[in-house]
Amino acid sequence: MADINPDFSLYHLTLKQQSGSVGSIIGNFSGLQKSQEVVIATQTSLQLWKFDKGTKAFKKALFQNAFANITNIAVYPTSSKDLILLVSDAGALTIVEYLANKNKFHTLKNEIFYKTGVRRTSPIEYIASDLRGRAVMLGAIERTKLVFTILQNGESNLVHVNSPIEMNRSDVLTFDMKAMDTGLENPIFATIETEYSSPTQKLLNYYEFDLGLNHVMLLESETIRHSSNHIIPVPGGVHGPSGIFLCSEGMIQYKCPFKPTHYVPIPTRAGNSNLRSFIVASVVHKMKNGFFCLAQNQFGDIFKIIIDFLSPQERSFDIMDERESGPGMVTSITVKYFDTIPVCKSLLILKSGFLLADCEAGDRHVYQFEKLGDGDDNEWNSQDYPDELSVMEEEIKNLVFETKSLENIVLVNSNTMLHPMVEMKLSDGDFINNLPELYSLTGSKANSAVKILHNSIQLSEIVTQDLPSKILG
């Protein structure tokens, strides 16, 4: 008689690791001199990638499961190497170190600050780290904000996290949060928020963390456009004027406490001029003699933002307040079309002159800079737009640009990704001549593709030798 309750077990095997990223960061995580690595966080894992400038290959060096749902990631700089900050549904701020000699991630600290799970009031949606490692702000979609100070002993690598300082505001929704570059001044965090009492009105709030008093206060608050959605920090200290680029529908504004505002429009595509642009991804790259910013809209068009300001030695500028903040005064900002690539979740620039595009859908690409877009193309300068009204009343025909093939960057490498996977089918095989294969429909819009997955081992080329023109045997 057959057993009606047979013993059996289920075997779980991951055929393909998750590829869709939550966020990407770049830094010197190994501690080696002049080394740069990229850490990509998926929902349940951490990956470390290295780029070989000689072969132009972007390879995964480490994959490690996180056993939590990661929601955001940031870089925390120290004197010897960069550390990784993670927030997840575990309700903890996790400080992770990459051990190059063991090729693994090591948890230095798990600071519990909230209950587990994902809620509107869980401060795990946003993370903003001060560029000099003095403070970290965590934010929730609604109400909750926490500021941590992290102390590190450079000799023993021991990390101590002080108790968080709360900056909670009831009935307030947060849309974006970034840490400003204030040089050696107190850390300032800029946020886009709205209050329940006036849902059609958004606010740009600056939160200052007083290092001496160990206290967080609302430094300044101003009303902004309802379509404002993205903040880009501007380098400060000896590198730049500090402040932020505030991006909204069809407009970029330079803003900084106690300094005048500059306005410039975002150009629109020819033939699609009725749709205004929203900035969805950005990156700021510092060089020896300055910096520049690349911003991408929802169509994949990249714009270069250039800012003109007085040098740190030129102190004869007017301040709207008696307090002097920042090394110089901004005179104008300029926007010009750069190139068009797939829409990205994150944009990263390597010091070796390569651009990593962590795309929202489809493959991950690496581009090499051919030039910095300093040609004679059309550009829009804030000196032509004295206020917000002048930008909105500008005729569309004066804001049109023509898209073109890649001119300033060139594609050098691509990594095959399967996100988002829309549908998948299994084809039967006879296990003799043909093995079963998986046919998957991935990507979106112009990045859509049908990809075939089959069981195989990739071949690695060890050595290559040219053969003579006539082979005798």
C-alpha angles and dihedrals in degrees: 000000000000119000109250090201105047120182113246138155134210121233118209116205126173107220096183128015121236112272106179108101132219092200144333131220135183129211149115098289097155095056092230117139115267091357125141127189133179122225116200120192120205122186094274107015148045122229130190117205130189129200122217109209093196098054094023089228121150106206135179110242100177139017120186130171117236099199089219139074105263113212103177143000137202142173122253112196123214133174095264106029143344120269129207123241118203134183122190144160087279087083093237139116104230123200111201129191126198112226106207095189092055097030095227142108116254124198111230098178141002109196111190112212107152143021120275123270137055115283137155090253096045107112093223101098099079133031124183121182124196110243091234095048097247100124143001125208122203120194139190128211088251132032106322125102126163130188120204130190116207124204122195132192103218094204100052099023089232113157124206121191116200122220111280122258112225124225101176122169118184122228093016126128121203122213102175140000131193137167114239123223102241099163110223094341122103114295114264125197120202120207138179108222143161132202125229090232091062108025093169092060127072128201133211105215127189116205115196122201110210106214093195098049095032089228137130121218138172102255099184140347128195137173116252137179116295091234094060108127113150139052125200116191116225118218114259140180110054092341102062150335096283120224130101143272108237110205124202137153107317095341143085120197130191110221134176131159112269093005130101120262124244124205131203131165126239109236121239132221120264110253091019100060095131090073115076120215127251120196110233104167136022145169134196118208124196121211133181094266101030144315142259136202131224118201126185127205129212092272095056097256113143121213127194116224117203123188125200117205141156115272120249090259093057102079097158098102133117120255121200087224134036089252116091111217127176131011098276149358122263114240100181146338125221130203124196136167113263113173143308125250134153116296110274137211090205136008119206129182120205121212089237090069103264132126120216114206111198096194125210091225131017131006127354113244137202119205130189121221113242094175138343098247096257094145130120096273122137114287136182121220128198091227087075092055113055096178144008094267092058090056094050093047094050111118115253092231089065092055100050124117132180119240116228142179118280109298108155098036134034129207112247105163142013132192116209113239132180101207126151097026108196100180140351134198131189120222117208120237133193091232088230108070099002132035124207113273134198118227111201132186108214142168130029137261112336091000095058117126143165109234127190119216119198136165109264145121119246117239120234119211108228103173137358126202128181116237124220119265091252117046111203100186 
